[in-house]
XYZ file of C-alpha atoms in Angstrom:
774
model
C 11.818 -48.748 -48.556
C 11.661 -45.000 -48.127
C 10.049 -43.975 -44.850
C 6.885 -41.995 -45.510
C 6.886 -39.465 -42.706
C 7.591 -35.754 -42.547
C 11.043 -34.392 -41.848
C 11.805 -32.019 -38.990
C 14.113 -29.959 -41.170
C 13.771 -27.823 -44.218
C 16.010 -26.845 -47.012
C 16.253 -23.535 -48.714
C 14.312 -24.791 -51.721
C 11.643 -26.666 -49.782
C 10.064 -24.462 -47.151
C 7.099 -26.860 -46.936
C 9.246 -29.091 -44.729
C 8.630 -26.625 -41.865
C 5.295 -28.316 -41.259
C 6.945 -30.361 -38.499
C 9.107 -27.577 -37.178
C 8.754 -27.170 -33.408
C 7.379 -23.711 -33.982
C 4.262 -25.390 -35.465
C 4.210 -28.647 -33.424
C 4.247 -27.122 -29.948
C 8.019 -26.877 -29.667
C 9.631 -24.417 -27.348
C 11.049 -21.224 -28.709
C 14.450 -19.732 -28.678
C 14.501 -19.444 -24.926
C 15.147 -16.371 -22.803
C 17.942 -14.159 -23.977
C 17.870 -15.400 -27.565
C 16.349 -13.810 -30.586
C 12.748 -14.484 -31.555
C 12.031 -17.412 -33.860
C 11.372 -16.262 -37.419
C 7.683 -16.429 -38.214
C 6.480 -19.142 -40.576
C 3.855 -17.457 -42.669
C 2.277 -15.498 -39.812
C 3.320 -12.975 -37.192
C 3.525 -14.010 -33.564
C 1.467 -12.102 -31.003
C 3.290 -9.337 -29.234
C 2.995 -11.145 -25.917
C 4.560 -14.308 -27.338
C 7.501 -12.278 -28.632
C 8.160 -10.985 -25.145
C 7.371 -14.101 -23.131
C 7.180 -17.550 -24.686
C 4.716 -19.451 -22.510
C 5.263 -22.712 -24.366
C 8.995 -22.421 -23.901
C 8.492 -21.894 -20.186
C 6.094 -24.825 -20.032
C 8.522 -27.236 -21.645
C 11.403 -25.781 -19.642
C 9.546 -26.674 -16.447
C 8.737 -30.137 -17.792
C 12.377 -30.719 -18.644
C 13.377 -29.918 -15.069
C 10.321 -31.374 -13.377
C 12.382 -33.751 -11.236
C 14.794 -31.219 -9.647
C 11.990 -28.687 -9.361
C 9.781 -31.254 -7.656
C 12.595 -32.274 -5.324
C 13.248 -28.612 -4.472
C 9.564 -27.952 -3.784
C 9.125 -31.148 -1.772
C 12.220 -30.468 0.331
C 11.105 -26.878 0.853
C 7.634 -28.013 1.890
C 9.150 -30.574 4.265
C 11.304 -27.885 5.863
C 8.374 -25.480 6.131
C 6.117 -28.230 7.487
C 8.710 -29.299 10.041
C 9.156 -25.695 11.104
C 5.401 -25.228 11.443
C 5.114 -28.358 13.555
C 7.710 -26.970 15.932
C 5.912 -23.633 16.254
C 3.611 -23.378 19.298
C -0.090 -22.606 18.942
C -0.918 -18.953 19.498
C -4.289 -17.993 20.999
C -5.873 -14.610 20.508
C -8.284 -12.795 22.839
C -9.903 -9.516 21.829
C -11.583 -6.644 23.604
C -13.470 -3.904 21.739
C -13.412 -0.382 23.155
C -15.783 2.328 21.931
C -14.854 6.009 22.145
C -17.951 8.091 22.914
C -18.828 11.210 20.949
C -19.039 13.241 24.162
C -17.601 12.735 27.596
C -20.192 11.876 30.208
C -20.495 14.474 33.004
C -22.266 14.382 36.311
C -21.651 18.079 36.991
C -22.115 20.903 34.539
C -18.541 22.074 34.733
C -16.040 23.006 32.073
C -12.976 20.811 31.517
C -9.556 22.092 32.369
C -8.170 20.763 29.041
C -9.508 21.343 25.509
C -9.468 17.711 24.269
C -12.894 16.387 23.238
C -13.784 12.788 22.252
C -15.601 14.075 19.167
C -12.262 14.971 17.603
C -10.782 12.341 15.255
C -7.306 13.116 16.551
C -8.515 12.177 20.013
C -9.487 8.682 18.822
C -6.126 8.175 17.089
C -4.398 9.381 20.233
C -6.286 6.754 22.233
C -5.077 4.050 19.815
C -1.472 5.124 20.308
C -1.890 5.512 24.047
C -3.098 1.920 24.368
C 0.323 0.665 23.240
C 2.365 3.117 25.282
C 5.167 1.640 27.331
C 3.550 2.925 30.506
C 0.290 0.988 29.904
C 2.179 -2.149 28.859
C 4.367 -2.017 31.932
C 1.306 -1.577 34.151
C -0.192 -4.730 32.599
C 3.052 -6.633 33.214
C 3.221 -5.529 36.829
C -0.497 -6.111 37.458
C -0.257 -9.724 36.266
C 3.227 -10.392 37.706
C 4.511 -11.366 34.282
C 8.056 -10.459 35.239
C 8.008 -13.621 37.372
C 6.439 -15.770 34.637
C 9.206 -17.806 32.920
C 7.081 -18.311 29.798
C 6.903 -14.521 29.397
C 10.328 -13.432 30.650
C 12.724 -16.322 30.195
C 15.372 -16.387 32.931
C 18.731 -15.123 31.737
C 21.875 -17.154 31.989
C 23.592 -14.441 34.036
C 20.579 -14.116 36.337
C 20.111 -10.366 35.776
C 16.478 -9.195 35.919
C 14.695 -7.523 33.037
C 14.420 -3.770 33.039
C 11.026 -2.067 32.850
C 11.691 -1.052 29.256
C 12.555 -4.621 28.273
C 9.421 -5.943 29.951
C 7.322 -3.377 28.103
C 8.936 -4.422 24.798
C 8.141 -8.088 25.501
C 4.533 -7.180 26.222
C 4.357 -5.011 23.128
C 5.026 -8.075 20.960
C 1.848 -9.683 22.290
C -0.493 -6.724 21.816
C -2.119 -5.379 18.686
C -4.327 -2.272 18.748
C -6.258 -1.291 15.641
C -8.924 1.311 14.887
C -11.739 -0.035 12.776
C -12.144 1.960 9.602
C -14.921 4.574 9.612
C -15.880 3.712 13.201
C -14.957 4.741 16.730
C -14.293 1.136 17.730
C -10.825 0.059 18.819
C -9.807 -3.609 18.772
C -7.382 -4.588 21.537
C -5.963 -8.023 20.752
C -3.550 -10.008 22.940
C -1.775 -13.160 21.742
C -0.276 -15.860 23.934
C 0.345 -19.582 23.931
C -1.956 -19.870 26.962
C -5.592 -19.056 26.028
C -6.548 -18.150 29.599
C -3.553 -15.847 29.965
C -4.406 -14.194 26.632
C -7.930 -13.444 27.913
C -6.573 -12.203 31.246
C -4.074 -9.886 29.590
C -6.729 -8.495 27.218
C -8.950 -7.637 30.198
C -5.968 -6.172 32.003
C -5.127 -3.972 29.008
C -8.575 -2.356 29.140
C -8.572 -2.118 32.921
C -5.121 -0.562 33.172
C -5.858 1.859 30.367
C -9.042 3.098 32.044
C -7.279 3.256 35.388
C -4.383 5.166 33.887
C -6.815 7.640 32.326
C -8.632 8.090 35.626
C -5.385 8.690 37.490
C -4.266 11.191 34.873
C -7.541 13.103 35.098
C -7.322 13.003 38.889
C -3.759 14.254 38.708
C -4.815 17.066 36.404
C -7.648 17.927 38.791
C -5.197 18.037 41.696
C -2.897 20.314 39.750
C -5.806 22.530 38.804
C -7.041 22.540 42.379
C -3.619 23.553 43.654
C -3.453 26.300 41.101
C -6.909 27.555 41.999
C -5.989 27.570 45.677
C -2.944 29.677 44.965
C -4.991 32.055 42.859
C -7.704 32.234 45.540
C -5.123 33.172 48.159
C -3.719 35.897 45.948
C -7.167 37.282 45.135
C -8.175 37.175 48.769
C -5.143 39.190 49.765
C -5.829 41.668 46.996
C -9.485 41.995 48.026
C -8.483 42.715 51.577
C -6.067 45.381 50.444
C -8.723 46.997 48.247
C -11.256 47.043 51.065
C -8.674 48.592 53.404
C -7.913 51.340 50.889
C -11.640 52.048 50.512
C -12.133 52.228 54.256
C -9.144 54.536 54.666
C -10.562 56.868 52.055
C -13.919 56.981 53.798
C -12.277 57.819 57.113
C -10.038 60.465 55.593
C -12.822 62.308 53.791
C -15.526 61.683 56.402
C -17.449 59.816 53.715
C -18.632 56.912 55.769
C -22.191 57.403 54.366
C -21.120 58.873 51.071
C -23.452 56.822 49.054
C -26.452 57.677 51.276
C -25.552 61.369 51.388
C -25.112 61.414 47.670
C -28.548 59.910 47.294
C -30.122 62.475 49.668
C -28.451 65.419 47.958
C -29.451 64.194 44.593
C -33.056 63.731 45.785
C -33.128 67.229 47.330
C -31.616 68.727 44.261
C -34.325 67.116 42.206
C -37.113 68.389 44.540
C -35.713 71.947 44.714
C -35.335 72.047 40.992
C -38.976 70.991 40.590
C -40.105 73.644 43.115
C -38.153 76.338 41.335
C -39.804 75.353 38.113
C -43.293 75.432 39.683
C -42.640 78.828 41.316
C -41.417 80.245 38.121
C -44.473 78.953 36.254
C -46.797 80.424 38.886
C -45.025 83.801 38.727
C -45.197 83.860 34.974
C -48.899 83.024 35.048
C -49.663 85.769 37.562
C -47.540 88.175 35.621
C -49.522 87.380 32.482
C -52.874 87.823 34.189
C -51.836 91.160 35.693
C -50.747 92.453 32.356
C -54.071 91.309 30.836
C -55.968 92.968 33.724
C -54.109 96.229 33.247
C -54.684 96.159 29.524
C -58.476 95.599 29.972
C -59.020 98.766 32.133
C -62.598 99.224 33.418
C -64.514 96.195 32.348
C -67.537 94.290 33.563
C -67.407 91.596 36.157
C -68.027 88.959 33.535
C -64.902 90.059 31.644
C -62.850 89.933 34.831
C -64.047 86.439 35.555
C -62.729 85.302 32.189
C -59.172 85.915 33.538
C -58.024 82.681 35.097
C -56.163 84.229 37.989
C -59.187 86.352 38.893
C -61.564 83.423 38.639
C -59.224 81.338 40.733
C -59.175 83.849 43.645
C -60.736 82.251 46.735
C -62.857 85.281 47.444
C -64.189 85.391 43.924
C -64.519 81.640 43.512
C -66.590 81.194 46.732
C -68.940 84.076 45.938
C -69.335 82.896 42.394
C -70.133 79.393 43.535
C -72.816 80.756 45.953
C -74.211 82.945 43.176
C -74.554 79.988 40.878
C -76.403 78.033 43.544
C -78.736 81.008 44.221
C -79.491 81.470 40.571
C -80.218 77.760 40.305
C -82.678 78.003 43.242
C -84.335 81.098 41.719
C -84.766 79.296 38.469
C -86.493 76.464 40.313
C -88.808 78.810 42.235
C -89.838 80.488 38.979
C -91.494 77.328 37.909
C -93.498 77.012 41.144
C -94.167 80.545 42.356
C -95.124 83.845 40.913
C -92.917 86.940 41.189
C -94.912 88.262 44.172
C -94.388 85.205 46.202
C -92.181 85.781 49.178
C -89.868 82.816 48.460
C -89.422 84.005 44.962
C -88.621 87.543 46.115
C -86.286 86.290 48.810
C -84.392 84.169 46.296
C -84.143 87.063 43.885
C -82.850 89.368 46.620
C -80.213 86.807 47.538
C -79.033 86.595 43.929
C -78.751 90.362 43.691
C -76.846 90.527 46.988
C -74.382 87.854 45.818
C -73.876 89.626 42.523
C -73.009 92.733 44.385
C -70.547 90.808 46.500
C -69.070 89.193 43.333
C -68.670 92.566 41.708
C -66.974 93.912 44.827
C -64.663 90.921 44.999
C -63.846 91.180 41.294
C -63.107 94.818 41.697
C -60.542 94.011 44.399
C -58.923 91.227 42.248
C -56.223 93.501 40.855
C -54.859 94.290 44.304
C -55.003 90.651 45.295
C -53.197 89.495 42.142
C -50.488 92.098 42.679
C -49.848 90.822 46.174
C -49.809 87.216 44.918
C -47.359 88.145 42.156
C -44.954 89.708 44.654
C -45.190 86.672 46.874
C -44.543 84.300 43.932
C -41.595 86.348 42.834
C -40.079 86.264 46.287
C -40.674 82.478 46.518
C -38.973 81.941 43.191
C -35.949 83.947 44.302
C -35.575 81.952 47.492
C -35.930 78.658 45.664
C -33.230 79.696 43.192
C -30.922 80.405 46.066
C -31.650 77.009 47.627
C -31.083 75.306 44.223
C -27.679 76.917 43.849
C -26.695 75.820 47.326
C -27.817 72.255 46.592
C -25.906 72.189 43.317
C -22.747 73.283 45.073
C -23.146 70.507 47.622
C -23.694 67.969 44.814
C -20.531 69.108 43.033
C -18.539 68.833 46.192
C -19.919 65.384 46.861
C -19.125 64.295 43.272
C -15.489 65.253 43.783
C -15.361 62.938 46.747
C -17.285 60.132 45.013
C -14.922 59.781 41.997
C -11.986 58.148 43.854
C -14.503 56.499 46.143
C -16.216 54.807 43.206
C -12.860 53.716 41.798
C -11.948 52.051 45.051
C -15.414 50.570 45.370
C -15.306 49.077 41.869
C -11.890 47.606 42.520
C -13.198 46.010 45.673
C -16.201 44.647 43.796
C -14.011 43.242 41.005
C -11.634 41.567 43.437
C -14.559 40.133 45.359
C -16.142 38.768 42.151
C -12.884 37.107 41.018
C -12.288 35.642 44.414
C -15.792 34.207 44.633
C -15.463 32.731 41.078
C -12.158 31.017 41.849
C -13.511 29.637 45.122
C -16.579 28.301 43.296
C -14.436 26.700 40.543
C -12.159 25.180 43.152
C -15.110 23.535 44.875
C -16.480 22.232 41.531
C -13.093 20.771 40.542
C -12.748 18.980 43.834
C -16.188 17.416 43.471
C -15.845 16.608 39.742
C -12.528 14.794 40.218
C -14.360 12.009 41.972
C -17.479 11.723 39.828
C -16.367 12.331 36.209
C -16.469 9.257 33.950
C -14.162 8.471 30.976
C -15.553 8.723 27.410
C -14.966 5.006 26.782
C -17.248 2.012 26.794
C -16.272 -1.646 26.547
C -18.723 -3.177 24.062
C -17.001 -6.567 23.823
C -15.397 -8.234 26.794
C -12.397 -10.539 26.139
C -13.239 -14.249 25.999
C -11.091 -17.344 26.333
C -10.349 -18.513 22.754
C -11.370 -22.066 21.884
C -8.927 -22.575 19.015
C -5.555 -21.115 18.066
C -5.391 -18.155 15.715
C -1.821 -18.736 14.630
C 0.145 -20.131 13.035
C -2.248 -20.620 10.104
C -0.511 -23.718 8.897
C -2.599 -24.421 5.810
C -2.305 -20.834 4.657
C 1.441 -20.769 5.302
C 1.877 -24.077 3.484
C -0.100 -22.747 0.535
C 1.980 -19.564 0.451
C 5.177 -21.593 0.818
C 4.104 -23.830 -2.052
C 3.420 -20.804 -4.241
C 6.699 -19.113 -3.288
C 8.727 -22.268 -3.809
C 7.081 -22.867 -7.175
C 7.575 -19.281 -8.288
C 11.178 -19.190 -7.060
C 12.003 -22.469 -8.792
C 10.442 -21.257 -12.030
C 12.279 -17.966 -11.679
C 15.529 -19.854 -11.096
C 14.877 -21.923 -14.224
C 14.237 -18.765 -16.247
C 17.471 -17.183 -15.022
C 19.424 -20.375 -15.613
C 17.922 -20.728 -19.065
C 18.554 -17.080 -19.982
C 22.184 -17.284 -18.800
C 22.817 -20.458 -20.780
C 24.627 -19.890 -24.091
C 24.140 -23.403 -25.411
C 21.773 -24.459 -28.167
C 18.944 -26.548 -26.791
C 16.207 -26.678 -29.405
C 15.601 -26.829 -33.124
C 13.933 -23.462 -33.437
C 16.643 -21.831 -31.304
C 19.323 -23.282 -33.591
C 17.520 -22.060 -36.715
C 16.972 -18.604 -35.210
C 20.497 -18.192 -33.861
C 22.494 -19.740 -36.722
C 20.268 -18.877 -39.653
C 20.483 -22.440 -40.986
C 17.845 -25.170 -41.287
C 17.986 -28.091 -38.874
C 18.189 -31.178 -41.100
C 17.810 -33.604 -38.244
C 16.979 -33.613 -34.548
C 18.609 -36.663 -32.978
C 17.270 -37.700 -29.565
C 19.549 -38.715 -26.726
C 18.397 -42.334 -26.538
C 20.031 -45.543 -25.382
C 19.461 -48.354 -27.824
C 17.451 -51.199 -26.369
C 20.132 -53.784 -27.364
C 23.143 -51.640 -26.658
C 24.177 -53.246 -23.397
C 24.082 -56.780 -24.821
C 25.868 -55.863 -28.039
C 28.454 -53.726 -26.289
C 29.114 -56.385 -23.721
C 29.588 -59.087 -26.338
C 31.720 -56.918 -28.544
C 33.926 -55.678 -25.719
C 34.644 -59.240 -24.722
C 35.687 -60.051 -28.291
C 37.594 -56.788 -28.565
C 39.533 -57.464 -25.358
C 40.544 -60.873 -26.716
C 41.627 -59.254 -29.971
C 43.560 -56.554 -28.176
C 45.309 -59.067 -26.032
C 46.813 -60.418 -29.223
C 47.167 -57.091 -31.026
C 48.435 -54.252 -28.803
C 47.712 -51.538 -31.353
C 47.028 -48.038 -30.041
C 44.198 -45.707 -31.089
C 44.560 -42.179 -32.440
C 44.372 -40.763 -28.941
C 47.291 -42.924 -27.741
C 45.101 -45.204 -25.634
C 44.428 -48.884 -26.094
C 41.728 -49.298 -28.717
C 38.855 -50.770 -26.840
C 36.211 -48.386 -28.305
C 33.190 -49.594 -30.163
C 30.585 -47.507 -32.012
C 27.111 -48.917 -32.151
C 25.043 -48.258 -35.254
C 21.467 -47.379 -34.350
C 20.076 -48.082 -37.814
C 21.699 -51.565 -37.700
C 21.603 -52.571 -34.043
C 18.121 -51.224 -33.256
C 16.344 -50.266 -36.512
C 12.953 -49.899 -34.848
C 14.037 -47.251 -32.349
C 13.219 -43.572 -32.407
C 16.935 -42.913 -32.795
C 17.017 -44.913 -36.032
C 13.917 -43.136 -37.297
C 15.544 -39.765 -36.677
C 18.405 -40.714 -39.043
C 15.941 -41.774 -41.687
C 14.362 -38.359 -41.250
C 17.829 -36.828 -41.689
C 18.228 -38.801 -44.889
C 14.894 -37.468 -46.158
C 15.896 -33.905 -45.301
C 19.178 -34.246 -47.212
C 17.466 -35.657 -50.298
C 15.106 -32.690 -50.288
C 17.894 -30.110 -50.179
C 18.106 -30.059 -53.955
C 19.132 -32.141 -56.958
C 20.937 -35.382 -56.152
C 24.099 -34.187 -57.873
C 24.270 -31.376 -55.298
C 24.074 -33.676 -52.307
C 26.086 -36.638 -53.552
C 29.062 -35.574 -51.454
C 28.310 -34.658 -47.834
C 30.896 -33.690 -45.272
C 29.961 -34.204 -41.607
C 31.841 -32.045 -39.123
C 31.373 -30.265 -35.817
C 32.628 -27.147 -34.064
C 34.398 -28.972 -31.234
C 35.046 -32.619 -30.316
C 32.492 -34.955 -28.766
C 29.582 -33.544 -30.723
C 28.611 -36.913 -32.226
C 29.605 -36.189 -35.835
C 31.081 -39.683 -36.386
C 28.012 -41.410 -35.001
C 25.784 -39.194 -37.155
C 27.845 -39.682 -40.329
C 27.878 -43.515 -39.899
C 24.113 -43.763 -39.320
C 23.372 -41.352 -42.165
C 25.587 -43.402 -44.517
C 23.840 -46.610 -43.405
C 20.400 -45.124 -44.147
C 21.497 -44.225 -47.695
C 22.896 -47.726 -48.166
C 19.675 -49.232 -46.799
C 17.797 -47.153 -49.341
C 19.693 -48.984 -52.103
C 22.277 -46.355 -52.923
C 25.883 -47.385 -53.311
C 27.457 -45.418 -50.479
C 31.023 -44.725 -49.460
C 31.978 -43.341 -46.058
C 35.415 -41.722 -45.740
C 37.223 -41.187 -42.447
C 39.122 -37.909 -43.029
C 39.784 -37.356 -39.318
C 43.396 -38.500 -39.544
C 44.175 -37.326 -36.014
C 41.514 -39.370 -34.193
C 40.105 -41.921 -36.672
C 37.182 -43.975 -35.412
C 35.126 -45.338 -38.340
C 36.986 -48.612 -38.326
C 35.792 -49.260 -34.752
C 32.159 -49.172 -35.805
C 32.291 -50.728 -39.262
C 35.378 -52.965 -39.170
C 35.331 -54.116 -35.538
C 38.479 -52.119 -34.878
C 40.441 -53.699 -37.706
C 43.367 -51.496 -38.752
C 43.572 -50.882 -42.518
C 45.402 -48.638 -44.836
C 43.309 -45.763 -45.993
C 43.188 -42.089 -46.958
C 46.614 -41.211 -45.551
C 48.244 -43.983 -47.569
C 46.499 -42.835 -50.737
C 47.378 -39.158 -50.316
C 50.982 -40.004 -49.524
C 51.141 -42.220 -52.652
C 51.820 -45.442 -50.777
C 48.747 -47.286 -52.082
C 46.175 -47.191 -54.839
C 42.522 -46.344 -54.273
C 41.247 -49.788 -55.232
C 43.429 -51.333 -52.557
C 42.033 -49.055 -49.824
C 38.253 -49.159 -50.268
C 36.730 -52.042 -48.354
C 33.307 -53.485 -47.772
C 31.421 -53.358 -44.462
C 28.852 -55.632 -42.880
C 26.146 -53.247 -44.108
C 25.042 -54.106 -47.591
C 25.827 -51.312 -50.072
C 28.131 -49.452 -47.688
C 31.861 -49.206 -48.376
C 34.514 -47.577 -46.241
C 37.734 -45.674 -46.800
C 39.488 -45.504 -43.437
C 41.891 -42.812 -42.294
C 44.754 -45.203 -42.774
C 48.214 -45.031 -41.286
C 49.099 -42.421 -38.709
C 50.208 -39.207 -40.508
C 52.737 -36.936 -38.793
C 51.466 -33.858 -40.661
C 47.810 -34.382 -41.725
C 47.110 -30.652 -42.430
C 50.077 -30.337 -44.821
C 49.174 -33.670 -46.423
C 45.623 -32.516 -47.158
C 46.793 -29.117 -48.360
C 49.247 -30.620 -50.873
C 46.847 -33.325 -52.133
C 44.348 -33.085 -54.974
C 41.186 -33.671 -52.954
C 38.797 -32.554 -55.755
C 40.275 -35.147 -58.121
C 39.865 -37.835 -55.470
C 36.226 -36.962 -54.919
C 35.581 -36.788 -58.632
C 37.036 -40.243 -59.086
C 34.955 -41.647 -56.247
C 31.773 -40.114 -57.649
C 32.221 -42.300 -60.684
C 32.027 -45.381 -58.490
C 29.462 -44.460 -55.758
C 26.021 -42.870 -55.622
C 26.671 -41.160 -52.311
C 29.849 -40.145 -50.490
C 29.812 -39.331 -46.762
C 32.950 -37.753 -45.303
C 33.613 -37.797 -41.561
C 36.033 -34.947 -40.756
C 37.730 -33.380 -37.772
C 36.143 -30.559 -35.679
C 36.445 -27.172 -37.407
C 37.506 -25.125 -34.370
C 39.935 -27.798 -33.139
C 42.092 -28.252 -36.259
C 42.280 -26.837 -39.774
C 42.102 -30.206 -41.602
C 38.387 -29.913 -42.377
C 38.770 -26.553 -44.127
C 40.974 -28.178 -46.830
C 38.339 -30.801 -47.594
C 35.184 -28.710 -47.141
C 35.491 -26.849 -50.474
C 35.443 -29.891 -52.784
C 32.707 -31.519 -50.678
C 30.170 -28.871 -51.831
C 27.715 -29.567 -48.954
C 28.645 -29.547 -45.265
C 26.448 -30.846 -42.456
C 27.371 -29.359 -39.102
C 26.656 -31.583 -36.075
C 25.829 -29.671 -32.880
C 25.311 -31.331 -29.521
C 22.181 -30.057 -27.802
C 22.525 -28.240 -24.487
C 26.314 -28.507 -24.568
C 27.832 -26.525 -27.401
C 27.809 -22.719 -26.981
C 26.138 -20.839 -29.802
C 29.127 -18.563 -30.417
C 31.386 -21.581 -30.911
C 29.055 -22.942 -33.590
C 28.803 -19.516 -35.231
C 32.590 -19.325 -35.442
C 32.729 -22.759 -37.079
C 30.130 -21.698 -39.661
C 32.120 -18.561 -40.388
C 35.298 -20.611 -40.908
C 33.513 -23.003 -43.258
C 32.060 -20.174 -45.323
C 35.476 -18.564 -45.601
C 36.755 -21.809 -47.100
C 34.222 -21.443 -49.905
C 31.947 -24.313 -48.941
C 28.204 -24.322 -48.464
C 26.804 -25.297 -45.074
C 23.654 -27.237 -45.921
C 22.274 -27.318 -42.406
C 22.520 -28.446 -38.813
C 22.108 -31.811 -37.137
C 21.038 -31.122 -33.574
C 22.358 -34.152 -31.757
C 21.510 -35.794 -28.446
C 18.351 -33.853 -27.658
C 17.259 -35.049 -24.261
C 14.085 -37.092 -24.234
C 12.863 -36.221 -20.774
C 9.570 -34.413 -20.161
C 9.571 -31.072 -21.933
C 12.906 -31.702 -23.665
C 13.532 -32.020 -27.370
C 11.976 -35.481 -27.312
C 8.553 -33.949 -27.814
C 9.466 -33.702 -31.500
C 8.983 -37.451 -31.697
C 6.347 -38.085 -29.065
C 3.643 -38.162 -31.702
C 5.127 -41.241 -33.363
C 5.211 -43.653 -30.431
C 2.549 -45.946 -31.899
C 4.516 -46.237 -35.135
C 7.758 -47.092 -33.354
C 6.216 -49.847 -31.207
C 5.171 -51.896 -34.232
C 7.777 -50.695 -36.706
C 8.185 -52.437 -40.058
C 11.924 -52.347 -39.321
C 11.460 -54.727 -36.448
C 10.665 -54.371 -32.776
C 12.888 -52.167 -30.783
C 12.790 -54.683 -27.974
C 14.950 -57.263 -29.546
C 17.311 -59.236 -27.599
């Protein structure tokens, strides 16, 4: 009965057989380093062409045991290492850098550094881990005597300060928080209390170091200011001495006072000269006006200011005005004849006469006043010139005097400034505060911060998994063997007619044990040697006979179906099974393929043409030695005498026959086509088992007449280039390579067995019988 299931192979004329190709049924691709699998009616995604995820998946499954062992051992090592690591506790202090330095006194700093500068904050971060600070912490906590910190040396030599600072540096981490002015000071130690103590000590010693540095700078500045003050004091004294010597030399003890007096006198004399000159000019103008007027009335004379201002004239005129005012009053009360009225009128007339007389004498008086004013002006001019001369002389003396005085004043000002700054520096050195504030005091940690065992285990698991997968990828890419159906088709350009799993038959051990016992008894009587020169104790099991319900048997039925679909029956009547190198499984494959054809009802003949290492008789004739192909080709026997029946119904055998000394020459000189033609008249199917192509040349003499060659390749063993060379040799001989039988595909997880994993339910209750016979 013909098995009704799809074939894993395809012929050139039947591309529909690719429906079960691994490329469509989840099979892995050509692997890493091999060419891409030809597309079957559609183009693969670009990502799949570069990286075949399914191939990687099945590659991992195929090596799941060693990968798991590697990961488990790695995790055990990492876990054991973590268990041996001590717990590390972490204590943290947070230091804030102020924007401005706090000051008690309004004094300027000696240095230009300001906390507002970003560089200042970064400098603080670096200063916290300076060797000087670290060493101070070590000394302050007596860590040099702590054996857990500084392990005693075998030679007993003490640690140097630099070495102690390096040991402390390993415990401290200082980090500036991003976009803040906060600095985290973290100390790690196996002792939580010691970690807290050291964190506090780090802050304390840093602040103390800063205070001492500022105090040291203040002392330096104070010393400098003292030196400068001494120099300025000496210079001030010298300047004052020079000024005093100048005063004594030039008799200018009261130069400043004298200069002030002279200047004041000069100002007064100058004003007097100006007044005298104005008075003279006024009198001179009035005299000229008086002379120009000639004989005029008293009223006209009085209009001249100088005349009206004369005491004689002014007093008389004032009395006249009073008298006229009294007369005007009396007119209202008395008549003209009244004595008071007459007396008042007489008084007015008398005063007018006196005014006229005084006005008449005004010219002489003005002339005398003019002469006096002129003389006064002349004297004042003389005094002004004398005063100006004294001022010039005094100015000559005051120029160097002022220079010396200014120098003294400048030296005194500098000296007083330095003395004041020196006093401020001395006071500020004891009251200035650092621009830092501790906003988080260190606390004793309640649980360890390291090692983070779960995190490390997770990372180790990821790294071990990735490394194992990477190792598998490298191993797979470096491998030159053929491991899968699609890889074979892609690399060799030939269809895979059958994929044979690497499976132990369920009844193999019982059958082999029974047969070997019988074979040993037979060999004890018959000491014949095999083709390899060893005692013939071999036995080939036939999967399709010994365990017909197994997956292995089903794979050969699939091979039979693939061969029948290669083309017309006449084209595939004669099939030659060969391999590139020995131990590929060509004999096992040819026997099981021949059995499947015989079980199908075809009259089948299997020929053992491997005359160097014949083996068919072990499987089909229980090791019985018969004459065969060698005897026929050498003319020692007829064909009818050589063909024998086997235990399989419908299957005949033509063994290799007697040992031939020169099998290649025998095949070359024989008429192989005539032999095959004669056999075709007797059998429906002829299967030829031949020698490996790359090992000997015997197969090339038979391949041509055979028409169709099936090349058996052992999975994950035979290099691709070796198979390619065998195909090239066969094609040179003029034969047609029908396809590949990929033999012994491993059935482990992810291996080639997944080609058959879908048929487990069919194999368990197979119509061919249970695979668990026994």
